[in-house]
Coordinates of C-alpha atoms in Angstrom, one line a residue:
K1 CA -21.4 160.9 -38.8
G2 CA -22.1 157.2 -39.3
E3 CA -23.3 154.8 -41.9
I4 CA -25.7 151.9 -41.4
I5 CA -23.8 148.9 -42.8
K6 CA -26.2 146.1 -41.9
I7 CA -29.5 145.6 -40.0
I8 CA -28.7 142.8 -37.5
E9 CA -32.2 142.4 -36.0
R10 CA -35.5 144.1 -36.4
A11 CA -37.9 144.8 -33.5
S12 CA -40.7 143.1 -35.4
S13 CA -40.5 140.6 -38.3
Q14 CA -44.2 140.9 -39.3
I15 CA -45.5 143.9 -41.3
L16 CA -48.9 144.8 -42.6
A17 CA -48.7 145.8 -46.2
R18 CA -50.7 146.1 -49.5
V19 CA -49.9 144.1 -52.6
K20 CA -48.6 146.1 -55.6
R21 CA -48.1 144.3 -59.0
T22 CA -45.9 145.5 -61.8
K23 CA -45.4 143.9 -65.2
R24 CA -42.4 141.9 -63.9
E25 CA -43.0 141.2 -60.3
T26 CA -45.0 141.5 -57.1
V27 CA -44.0 143.8 -54.2
T28 CA -45.8 144.8 -51.0
V29 CA -45.9 148.4 -49.6
P30 CA -46.1 148.7 -45.8
V31 CA -49.2 150.3 -44.5
H32 CA -47.4 152.1 -41.7
R33 CA -45.9 155.3 -43.0
N34 CA -43.0 155.2 -40.4
S35 CA -42.0 151.6 -41.1
G36 CA -38.7 152.7 -42.6
I37 CA -39.2 150.2 -45.5
P38 CA -40.4 151.6 -48.9
F39 CA -41.5 148.2 -50.1
L40 CA -40.7 144.5 -49.9
W41 CA -39.8 142.1 -52.6
I42 CA -42.0 139.0 -52.3
A43 CA -40.5 135.5 -52.4
Q44 CA -42.5 132.6 -53.9
E45 CA -44.6 134.7 -56.2
D46 CA -46.1 131.6 -57.9
D47 CA -48.2 131.0 -54.8
L48 CA -50.0 134.4 -55.0
P49 CA -52.1 134.4 -58.2
E50 CA -55.3 135.1 -56.3
L51 CA -54.2 138.3 -54.6
E52 CA -55.4 141.4 -56.3
P53 CA -53.5 144.7 -56.3
G54 CA -54.3 146.6 -53.1
S55 CA -55.0 143.4 -51.1
L56 CA -54.1 143.7 -47.4
V57 CA -51.6 141.1 -46.3
E58 CA -49.4 140.2 -43.3
V59 CA -45.8 139.8 -44.4
E60 CA -42.9 138.2 -42.6
L61 CA -39.5 139.8 -43.2
L62 CA -36.9 137.2 -44.4
E63 CA -33.5 137.2 -42.8
E64 CA -31.7 136.9 -46.2
N65 CA -32.6 139.0 -49.2
K66 CA -33.8 136.5 -51.8
H67 CA -33.6 139.2 -54.4
S68 CA -30.0 140.3 -53.7
K69 CA -29.4 140.4 -57.5
K70 CA -31.9 143.3 -57.8
S71 CA -30.7 146.8 -57.9
S72 CA -33.0 148.0 -55.0
P73 CA -31.8 147.4 -51.5
A74 CA -35.3 146.7 -50.2
P75 CA -35.7 143.6 -48.1
S76 CA -37.6 140.4 -49.1
G77 CA -40.7 139.1 -47.4
R78 CA -43.0 136.1 -47.4
I79 CA -46.8 136.6 -47.3
L80 CA -48.2 134.8 -44.2
R81 CA -51.9 135.5 -44.8
A82 CA -54.3 137.7 -46.6
L83 CA -56.5 139.9 -44.4
E84 CA -59.9 140.1 -46.2
N85 CA -62.7 142.4 -45.2
T86 CA -60.6 144.3 -42.7
S87 CA -62.0 147.6 -41.5
D88 CA -59.8 150.7 -41.0
H89 CA -60.3 150.2 -37.2
E90 CA -59.2 146.6 -37.3
L91 CA -56.2 147.5 -39.4
G92 CA -55.3 150.3 -37.1
F93 CA -55.5 148.0 -34.1
Q94 CA -53.4 145.3 -35.8
L95 CA -50.7 147.9 -36.4
I96 CA -50.7 148.7 -32.7
I97 CA -50.3 145.0 -32.0
N98 CA -47.5 144.6 -34.5
E99 CA -45.6 147.8 -33.5
N100 CA -45.5 146.9 -29.8
L101 CA -44.9 143.1 -30.3
I102 CA -48.0 142.2 -28.4
R103 CA -48.4 138.4 -28.4
T104 CA -52.1 137.7 -28.9
E105 CA -52.0 134.0 -29.6
Y106 CA -51.0 131.7 -26.7
P107 CA -48.7 128.8 -27.7
Q108 CA -50.5 125.4 -27.8
E109 CA -47.9 123.9 -25.5
G110 CA -48.9 126.3 -22.8
L111 CA -52.7 125.7 -23.4
K112 CA -52.1 122.0 -23.1
Y113 CA -50.1 122.4 -19.9
V114 CA -53.0 124.1 -18.0
K115 CA -55.5 121.4 -19.0
K116 CA -53.8 119.0 -16.5
F117 CA -55.1 121.0 -13.5
S118 CA -58.4 119.9 -11.9
P119 CA -61.1 122.6 -12.2
Q120 CA -62.0 121.9 -8.5
V121 CA -59.9 123.2 -5.7
R122 CA -60.0 121.0 -2.6
F123 CA -58.4 121.6 0.8
D124 CA -55.7 119.1 1.7
S125 CA -55.1 119.3 5.5
S126 CA -51.6 117.8 5.0
S127 CA -50.5 120.5 2.5
G128 CA -49.5 122.9 5.3
R129 CA -51.9 125.5 3.9
R130 CA -53.6 127.8 6.3
D131 CA -57.4 127.4 6.1
L132 CA -58.9 130.9 6.0
R133 CA -62.3 130.0 4.5
D134 CA -64.1 131.1 7.7
L135 CA -63.1 134.7 7.1
D136 CA -65.3 137.1 5.2
F137 CA -63.1 137.9 2.2
V138 CA -64.4 140.0 -0.6
T139 CA -63.1 141.2 -3.9
I140 CA -63.6 144.8 -5.1
D141 CA -62.9 145.5 -8.8
G142 CA -64.2 147.2 -11.9
K143 CA -67.5 146.2 -13.6
T144 CA -65.8 144.5 -16.5
A145 CA -63.0 142.8 -14.5
R146 CA -62.6 139.0 -15.0
D147 CA -59.3 138.3 -13.3
F148 CA -59.6 138.8 -9.6
D149 CA -56.0 138.9 -8.1
D150 CA -56.8 140.0 -4.6
A151 CA -59.4 139.5 -1.9
V152 CA -59.4 141.5 1.4
C153 CA -60.7 141.1 4.9
V154 CA -60.5 143.2 8.1
I155 CA -61.2 142.1 11.6
P156 CA -60.5 143.7 15.0
D157 CA -57.1 143.0 16.6
I158 CA -58.0 142.4 20.2
D159 CA -54.5 142.8 21.6
S160 CA -53.7 146.2 20.2
G161 CA -57.2 147.6 19.7
G162 CA -56.3 148.1 16.1
F163 CA -57.0 146.0 13.0
R164 CA -55.9 142.7 11.4
L165 CA -55.8 143.2 7.6
F166 CA -55.7 140.1 5.4
V167 CA -54.7 140.6 1.8
A168 CA -55.1 137.3 0.0
I169 CA -53.5 137.1 -3.4
A170 CA -54.0 134.4 -6.0
D171 CA -51.4 131.7 -5.7
V172 CA -50.3 131.7 -9.3
A173 CA -47.0 130.2 -8.4
H174 CA -48.7 127.0 -7.3
Y175 CA -49.8 126.4 -11.0
V176 CA -47.0 128.2 -12.9
R177 CA -43.7 126.6 -12.1
P178 CA -40.3 127.9 -13.2
K179 CA -39.4 127.1 -16.8
D180 CA -42.7 125.4 -17.6
P181 CA -44.4 126.3 -20.9
V182 CA -46.7 128.9 -19.3
D183 CA -43.8 130.4 -17.3
Q184 CA -41.7 130.9 -20.3
E185 CA -44.5 132.6 -22.2
A186 CA -45.4 134.7 -19.2
L187 CA -41.8 136.0 -18.9
I188 CA -41.8 137.0 -22.6
R189 CA -45.1 138.8 -22.2
G190 CA -44.2 140.3 -18.8
T191 CA -47.6 141.8 -18.2
S192 CA -51.2 141.7 -19.3
V193 CA -52.2 144.4 -21.8
Y194 CA -55.5 146.2 -21.2
F195 CA -57.3 147.8 -24.2
P196 CA -60.5 149.8 -23.9
T197 CA -62.6 146.9 -25.2
H198 CA -60.7 143.8 -24.1
A199 CA -57.5 142.5 -22.5
V200 CA -54.5 140.3 -23.7
P201 CA -53.7 138.3 -20.6
M202 CA -50.2 137.3 -19.5
L203 CA -51.5 133.8 -18.5
P204 CA -53.9 131.5 -20.3
E205 CA -57.5 132.4 -19.6
E206 CA -58.1 129.1 -17.9
L207 CA -55.8 130.4 -15.2
S208 CA -56.3 134.1 -15.3
N209 CA -60.1 134.1 -15.4
N210 CA -60.8 130.7 -13.7
L211 CA -58.5 128.7 -11.5
C212 CA -56.4 131.6 -10.2
S213 CA -59.3 134.2 -10.2
L214 CA -60.7 134.7 -6.7
R215 CA -64.3 134.2 -7.7
P216 CA -67.0 134.2 -5.0
N217 CA -68.2 131.0 -3.3
V218 CA -65.5 128.7 -4.6
N219 CA -62.3 127.5 -3.0
R220 CA -59.2 129.3 -4.2
L221 CA -55.5 128.9 -3.3
T222 CA -53.8 132.1 -2.1
L223 CA -50.7 133.5 -0.7
T224 CA -51.9 135.7 2.2
C225 CA -50.2 138.6 3.9
E226 CA -51.8 139.2 7.3
M227 CA -50.9 142.5 9.0
R228 CA -51.6 143.6 12.5
I229 CA -52.0 147.4 12.3
D230 CA -52.4 149.9 15.2
L231 CA -54.6 152.9 15.2
S232 CA -51.8 155.1 13.8
G233 CA -51.5 152.9 10.8
E234 CA -48.2 151.2 11.7
V235 CA -47.7 147.5 11.0
I236 CA -46.8 146.0 14.4
G237 CA -46.7 142.4 13.2
Y238 CA -47.3 140.3 10.1
S239 CA -47.3 136.8 8.7
L240 CA -47.1 135.3 5.2
S241 CA -48.7 132.0 4.5
E242 CA -49.9 129.7 1.8
S243 CA -53.6 129.5 2.3
I244 CA -57.0 128.7 1.0
I245 CA -59.9 131.1 1.0
R246 CA -63.5 131.3 -0.2
S247 CA -64.6 134.8 -1.2
R248 CA -68.0 135.9 0.1
A249 CA -68.8 138.4 -2.6
R250 CA -67.6 140.0 -5.8
L251 CA -68.2 143.7 -5.3
I252 CA -67.7 146.5 -7.9
Y253 CA -66.1 149.9 -7.2
E254 CA -69.2 151.9 -8.0
D255 CA -71.5 150.1 -5.5
V256 CA -68.9 150.3 -2.7
A257 CA -68.3 154.0 -3.5
D258 CA -72.1 154.6 -3.3
L259 CA -72.2 153.0 0.1
L260 CA -69.2 154.9 1.4
D261 CA -70.3 158.3 0.0
G262 CA -73.8 158.0 1.4
R263 CA -75.6 157.3 -1.9
T264 CA -78.1 154.5 -2.5
S265 CA -76.1 151.3 -3.0
S266 CA -77.1 147.9 -4.3
I267 CA -75.2 146.4 -1.4
S268 CA -78.1 145.4 0.9
S269 CA -76.5 143.0 3.4
P270 CA -76.1 144.8 6.8
E271 CA -73.1 142.5 7.6
L272 CA -71.4 143.3 4.3
Q273 CA -72.1 147.0 4.8
A274 CA -70.5 146.9 8.3
N275 CA -67.5 145.1 7.0
I276 CA -67.0 147.7 4.2
R277 CA -67.2 150.6 6.6
K278 CA -64.7 148.9 8.9
M279 CA -62.3 148.5 5.9
D280 CA -62.8 152.1 4.9
K281 CA -61.9 153.2 8.4
L282 CA -58.6 151.4 8.2
A283 CA -57.9 152.6 4.7
K284 CA -58.3 156.2 5.7
I285 CA -55.9 155.7 8.6
L286 CA -53.3 154.2 6.2
Q287 CA -53.9 157.0 3.7
Q288 CA -53.2 159.6 6.3
K289 CA -50.1 157.8 7.4
R290 CA -48.8 158.0 3.8
I291 CA -49.7 161.6 3.3
K292 CA -48.0 162.5 6.5
R293 CA -44.8 160.9 5.5
G294 CA -44.8 162.5 2.0
A295 CA -46.5 160.2 -0.5
V296 CA -47.2 162.4 -3.5
Q297 CA -50.8 163.3 -4.0
F298 CA -51.4 163.9 -7.6
S299 CA -55.0 164.4 -8.8
F300 CA -55.4 163.4 -12.4
A301 CA -58.8 162.7 -14.0
E302 CA -59.0 159.4 -16.0
E303 CA -60.8 159.3 -19.4
V304 CA -63.6 156.8 -19.2
F305 CA -65.0 155.3 -22.4
E306 CA -68.7 154.6 -22.6
F307 CA -69.9 151.7 -24.8
D308 CA -73.3 150.4 -26.0
S309 CA -74.2 146.7 -26.0
D310 CA -72.4 146.2 -29.4
Q311 CA -69.1 147.6 -27.9
Q312 CA -69.4 150.8 -30.0
M313 CA -68.2 153.9 -28.2
T314 CA -71.0 156.3 -27.3
G315 CA -69.1 159.0 -25.4
I316 CA -66.1 159.9 -23.2
G317 CA -66.3 160.9 -19.6
R318 CA -63.7 161.9 -17.0
S319 CA -63.5 160.5 -13.5
Y320 CA -61.3 160.7 -10.4
Q321 CA -60.3 157.9 -8.1
S322 CA -63.3 156.9 -6.1
S323 CA -63.4 156.2 -2.3
A324 CA -63.7 152.5 -3.1
M325 CA -60.6 152.6 -5.4
K326 CA -58.6 154.4 -2.7
L327 CA -59.7 151.8 -0.1
I328 CA -58.3 148.9 -2.2
E329 CA -55.2 150.9 -3.2
Q330 CA -54.2 151.5 0.4
F331 CA -54.5 147.8 1.3
M332 CA -52.5 146.8 -1.8
L333 CA -49.8 149.4 -1.0
E334 CA -49.5 148.2 2.6
A335 CA -49.1 144.5 1.5
N336 CA -46.5 145.5 -1.1
E337 CA -44.5 147.4 1.4
T338 CA -44.7 144.7 4.0
V339 CA -43.6 142.0 1.6
A340 CA -40.7 144.2 0.3
R341 CA -39.5 144.7 3.9
H342 CA -39.8 141.0 4.5
C343 CA -37.7 140.1 1.4
V344 CA -35.0 142.7 2.4
K345 CA -34.8 141.6 6.0
N346 CA -34.6 137.9 5.1
R347 CA -32.2 138.5 2.2
I348 CA -34.6 136.9 -0.2
P349 CA -33.7 137.4 -3.9
A350 CA -36.7 139.2 -5.5
L351 CA -37.6 141.9 -7.9
Y352 CA -38.3 145.3 -6.3
R353 CA -40.2 148.3 -7.6
A354 CA -37.8 151.3 -7.6
H355 CA -38.8 155.0 -8.0
D356 CA -35.9 157.4 -7.9
R357 CA -35.8 161.1 -7.0
P358 CA -36.8 163.7 -9.7
D359 CA -34.3 164.8 -12.3
M360 CA -32.6 168.0 -10.8
R361 CA -32.2 169.6 -14.3
K362 CA -35.9 169.3 -14.9
L363 CA -36.6 170.7 -11.5
Q364 CA -34.4 173.8 -12.2
K365 CA -36.5 174.7 -15.2
L366 CA -39.7 173.9 -13.2
Q367 CA -38.6 176.2 -10.4
Q368 CA -38.4 179.1 -12.9
T369 CA -41.8 178.3 -14.3
F370 CA -43.4 178.2 -10.9
F371 CA -41.8 181.5 -9.9
R372 CA -43.4 183.1 -13.1
F373 CA -46.8 182.0 -11.7
G374 CA -46.2 183.3 -8.2
V375 CA -45.3 180.0 -6.6
K376 CA -42.0 180.4 -4.7
T377 CA -40.2 177.1 -4.1
S378 CA -36.7 175.7 -3.9
L379 CA -35.0 172.8 -5.5
S380 CA -34.7 171.1 -2.0
T381 CA -38.5 171.4 -1.6
L382 CA -39.2 169.8 -5.0
A383 CA -36.8 167.0 -4.2
D384 CA -38.3 166.3 -0.8
P385 CA -41.3 164.0 -0.9
K386 CA -42.6 165.5 2.4
K387 CA -42.7 169.0 0.9
F388 CA -43.7 168.0 -2.7
N389 CA -47.4 168.0 -1.8
E390 CA -47.1 171.5 -0.5
V391 CA -46.2 172.6 -4.0
I392 CA -49.2 170.7 -5.4
E393 CA -51.5 172.5 -2.9
Q394 CA -50.1 175.9 -3.9
I395 CA -50.8 175.4 -7.6
Q396 CA -54.3 173.9 -7.3
E397 CA -56.2 177.2 -7.7
L398 CA -54.1 178.4 -10.6
P399 CA -55.6 178.4 -14.2
H400 CA -52.6 176.4 -15.3
F401 CA -53.0 173.8 -12.6
E402 CA -53.4 170.8 -15.0
Q403 CA -50.4 171.7 -17.0
L404 CA -48.2 172.5 -14.0
Q405 CA -49.2 169.2 -12.4
V406 CA -48.2 167.4 -15.6
L407 CA -44.9 169.1 -15.6
L408 CA -44.4 168.0 -12.0
L409 CA -45.2 164.4 -13.0
R410 CA -42.8 164.6 -16.0
S411 CA -40.0 165.8 -13.7
M412 CA -40.2 162.5 -11.8
A413 CA -38.2 159.4 -12.7
L414 CA -39.8 156.4 -14.3
A415 CA -40.6 153.5 -11.8
V416 CA -38.7 150.4 -12.8
Y417 CA -38.0 146.9 -11.6
Q418 CA -34.6 146.2 -10.0
T419 CA -32.9 143.3 -8.1
T420 CA -32.2 145.5 -5.1
N421 CA -34.5 147.6 -3.0
K422 CA -34.1 151.3 -3.6
G423 CA -37.3 152.6 -2.1
H424 CA -40.1 154.5 -3.8
F425 CA -40.0 158.3 -4.0
G426 CA -43.6 158.8 -5.1
L427 CA -44.9 156.7 -2.2
A428 CA -42.3 158.0 0.3
A429 CA -41.7 154.3 1.0
E430 CA -38.4 152.8 2.2
Y431 CA -39.3 149.4 0.9
Y432 CA -41.4 148.6 -2.1
A433 CA -42.1 145.6 -4.3
H434 CA -45.1 144.3 -6.4
F435 CA -46.8 141.4 -4.7
T436 CA -50.6 141.9 -5.3
S437 CA -51.1 141.1 -9.0
P438 CA -49.3 137.9 -10.1
I439 CA -52.1 137.1 -12.6
R440 CA -51.2 140.1 -14.7
R441 CA -47.6 141.0 -13.8
Y442 CA -44.6 138.7 -14.0
P443 CA -42.5 140.5 -11.2
D444 CA -45.3 139.7 -8.7
L445 CA -45.0 136.0 -9.7
V446 CA -41.2 136.2 -9.0
V447 CA -41.9 137.7 -5.6
H448 CA -44.4 135.0 -4.8
R449 CA -41.9 132.3 -5.7
A450 CA -39.3 133.9 -3.5
I451 CA -41.7 134.0 -0.5
K452 CA -42.8 130.5 -1.0
E453 CA -39.3 129.2 -1.3
K454 CA -38.4 130.8 2.0
L455 CA -41.6 129.4 3.6
H456 CA -40.8 125.9 2.4
L457 CA -37.2 126.2 3.6
D458 CA -38.4 127.3 7.1
Q459 CA -40.8 124.4 7.2
G460 CA -38.3 121.9 6.0
V461 CA -40.3 121.2 2.9
K462 CA -38.3 120.0 0.0
S463 CA -39.5 121.2 -3.4
K464 CA -40.3 118.6 -6.1
H465 CA -40.1 121.2 -8.8
E466 CA -37.5 123.2 -10.7
P467 CA -35.6 125.6 -8.4
M468 CA -36.4 129.2 -8.7
P469 CA -34.5 130.9 -11.5
F470 CA -31.7 133.3 -10.5
V471 CA -33.2 136.8 -10.3
N472 CA -31.0 139.0 -12.3
N473 CA -30.8 142.5 -14.0
E474 CA -31.8 141.0 -17.3
M475 CA -35.1 139.7 -15.9
A476 CA -35.7 143.1 -14.2
E477 CA -35.0 145.0 -17.5
Q478 CA -37.2 142.6 -19.5
C479 CA -40.1 143.2 -17.1
S480 CA -39.6 147.0 -17.2
Q481 CA -39.4 147.0 -20.9
Q482 CA -42.6 145.0 -21.4
E483 CA -44.4 147.2 -19.0
R484 CA -43.5 150.3 -21.0
R485 CA -44.5 148.5 -24.2
A486 CA -47.9 147.6 -22.8
E487 CA -48.5 151.1 -21.6
K488 CA -47.6 152.5 -25.0
A489 CA -50.0 150.0 -26.8
E490 CA -52.8 151.0 -24.3
R491 CA -52.3 154.7 -25.0
Q492 CA -52.3 154.1 -28.8
S493 CA -55.5 152.0 -28.5
I494 CA -57.2 154.9 -26.6
D495 CA -56.2 157.3 -29.4
L496 CA -57.6 154.8 -32.0
M497 CA -60.9 154.8 -30.1
K498 CA -61.0 158.6 -30.2
V499 CA -60.3 158.7 -33.9
D500 CA -63.0 156.1 -34.6
F501 CA -65.4 158.2 -32.5
L502 CA -64.8 161.4 -34.4
A503 CA -64.3 160.0 -37.9
P504 CA -68.0 160.5 -38.8
H505 CA -67.8 164.2 -37.8
A506 CA -65.1 165.1 -40.4
G507 CA -65.8 168.7 -41.7
Q508 CA -67.6 169.7 -38.5
T509 CA -66.4 172.5 -36.1
F510 CA -66.0 172.0 -32.3
Q511 CA -65.5 174.4 -29.5
A512 CA -62.4 173.5 -27.5
M513 CA -60.5 174.5 -24.4
V514 CA -56.7 174.6 -24.4
T515 CA -55.4 172.6 -21.5
S516 CA -51.7 172.7 -22.1
V517 CA -49.0 173.9 -24.6
D518 CA -45.5 172.8 -25.4
N519 CA -42.9 173.5 -28.2
H520 CA -44.7 171.1 -30.6
G521 CA -48.3 172.3 -30.2
F522 CA -51.1 172.3 -27.7
R523 CA -53.6 170.0 -26.1
V524 CA -57.3 170.7 -26.2
N525 CA -60.5 169.4 -24.6
L526 CA -63.3 169.1 -27.2
E527 CA -66.7 170.2 -26.1
P528 CA -69.1 168.6 -25.5
H529 CA -67.4 165.2 -25.8
G530 CA -64.8 165.7 -23.2
L531 CA -62.3 164.2 -25.6
E532 CA -58.6 165.4 -25.3
W533 CA -56.4 165.7 -28.3
F534 CA -53.0 167.2 -29.2
L535 CA -52.9 169.7 -32.1
P536 CA -49.5 170.5 -33.7
L537 CA -48.4 174.0 -34.4
E538 CA -49.3 173.5 -38.1
S539 CA -53.0 173.6 -37.1
M540 CA -52.6 177.4 -36.5
T541 CA -52.1 178.9 -39.9
D542 CA -52.6 182.6 -38.9
D543 CA -49.0 183.1 -37.5
N544 CA -45.7 181.5 -36.6
Y545 CA -45.7 180.6 -32.9
I546 CA -42.8 180.3 -30.5
Y547 CA -43.0 178.4 -27.3
D548 CA -42.1 180.1 -24.0
E549 CA -41.3 177.4 -21.6
I550 CA -41.3 179.7 -18.6
R551 CA -44.7 181.3 -19.3
L552 CA -46.1 178.0 -20.7
S553 CA -47.4 179.8 -23.7
L554 CA -47.2 180.0 -27.5
Q555 CA -46.4 183.5 -28.7
G556 CA -47.3 184.7 -32.3
R557 CA -44.4 186.4 -34.0
R558 CA -46.4 188.8 -36.1
K559 CA -49.7 189.4 -34.3
N560 CA -48.2 188.9 -30.8
R561 CA -51.2 186.8 -29.7
T562 CA -50.6 184.4 -26.8
L563 CA -52.0 180.9 -26.7
Q564 CA -52.1 179.3 -23.2
A565 CA -54.1 177.1 -21.0
G566 CA -57.7 178.3 -20.6
Q567 CA -57.9 179.9 -24.1
R568 CA -61.1 178.7 -25.9
L569 CA -61.0 178.0 -29.7
E570 CA -63.2 176.9 -32.5
I571 CA -61.6 174.2 -34.5
R572 CA -62.6 172.2 -37.6
L573 CA -61.9 168.5 -38.0
L574 CA -60.4 168.2 -41.5
R575 CA -59.9 164.5 -41.6
A576 CA -59.6 161.4 -39.4
D577 CA -57.3 158.4 -40.2
P578 CA -57.9 155.3 -38.0
I579 CA -55.1 153.4 -39.6
H580 CA -52.5 155.9 -38.4
R581 CA -54.5 157.1 -35.4
T582 CA -54.5 160.7 -36.5
L583 CA -57.0 163.6 -36.3
E584 CA -56.2 166.7 -38.4
F585 CA -57.7 169.9 -37.1
E586 CA -57.5 173.5 -38.2
V587 CA -58.1 176.5 -35.8
E588 CA -61.0 178.5 -37.2
R589 CA -61.1 181.2 -34.7
W590 CA -60.2 182.2 -31.2
L591 CA -63.0 182.6 -28.7
S592 CA -62.9 184.9 -25.7
L593 CA -63.3 183.5 -22.3
N594 CA -66.9 184.9 -22.0
N595 CA -67.7 183.5 -25.5
N596 CA -69.2 186.8 -26.6
Q597 CA -66.4 187.9 -28.8
T598 CA -64.4 186.0 -31.4
T599 CA -61.4 186.5 -33.5
K600 CA -61.3 184.8 -36.9
K601 CA -58.2 183.5 -38.4
Q602 CA -56.7 185.8 -41.0

């Protein structure tokens, strides 16, 4: 047992709260139920006569308790601002921002720093840059993308009969120098954060959406990885160079996928169509190479939000990775592996992307579960990337496929950033680093600087700028932590969108399909919206349910009913709370698989 003596530091010093007045003083009560703070004493009460009880405010926790003479141990705070006319959605979103320490305002010093750069990019023949503007580079991204990190081009390799793949990445390191105001803020942020309706960029938008973005028909500075690839997909030669390119077209995934899949596409240029098909041919060769060596082939559907012109959500769909997405993914993976190998071979200090083998304890439980469903496998098979895909193939036709696939994913280690190359289990890659997204990921910027420093050293070019900071474990951990924080905020914002969408339907019933269960409850897919949500055990009031982790089911103690993936239910939405991102459902009745018979709750 232990006792908390003193709070040394809080994760966040800013809290959203509501004003509460008593006869003697003013306090604020945090909006978030799990803040751990019952209320805050407010310093400088004389400045707050205009705030009515119930007013929403942002409060800064003070390091010292200004009301230490009071009997209550509650901390003190200073009101930063009143938040007037704030909707529940806006309040819920602000809670996500505060909880995850997302920095939404860029420091003025950083904004002033980027104004010194010329908006025009001109080629200087004495710079040592490779002029690649004669090549037919294109970018392929989502419809709403504004920051284009990468452009690609494929031409024949005459000598080998294979391909020359050019992956040109925005040369962010040319603009963002070590220890400058933008660099310091970028390290703190670590990554851009992508919400369903907007993004919080790692860099000022003048860089992320303009100077560094590889927009069509304008000169842009890049760091280019050129790879000579034979017909089996092996890299037989490569070069890294500072370069300048001029993208020919800004393409979107949907249009490219339409072309590749034989549907009517808006891409009408015969030359562009031929280039895309050439790229697809190489991408498929690279994909087969990775599958053959054991890259894990999970198949997860992604929830896709549909919005109207006012950015109001109109529905939710599910989509799998398209042929166009796979094309770009293969090119980015090849560049990342090539760069990682280059850094290791040349002993260049950099940040690497490491993905360890699965947890053996989790695999042991998983083996028992698989055996229960008729899938015979061994621990050595589950721990071998070359055989991992065989297991995925065996479970694909099972009713519990989605849940079993999730369990496989959860058995795997988290990918993290490290200062040494450890390889990547999921990709079955001996070498791996992040190189292709320096606009939105700080580790990529670190890798770019390392490459450029080696290039300058080889060319005898003396840098006029700050030397590259020492790459250490603290930097790697900071980047890993910020990535996890951003992912959590993104997940929470998705939940908020779902709650907003269903809030007007409180009191209504929905038919739902159980997709997975665990010891806390079960996940359902709501029909017809396609929306997935987790229901705790308390939502089933007809019995007490026990989780069977081998059978992946919930067993009723009294009625002996079994809830598992595939079971259809009718559930009622009792209430929706956007502020805390919660939907409260109650199971009304169980539906049979053929929907002709029902069992009401009792």
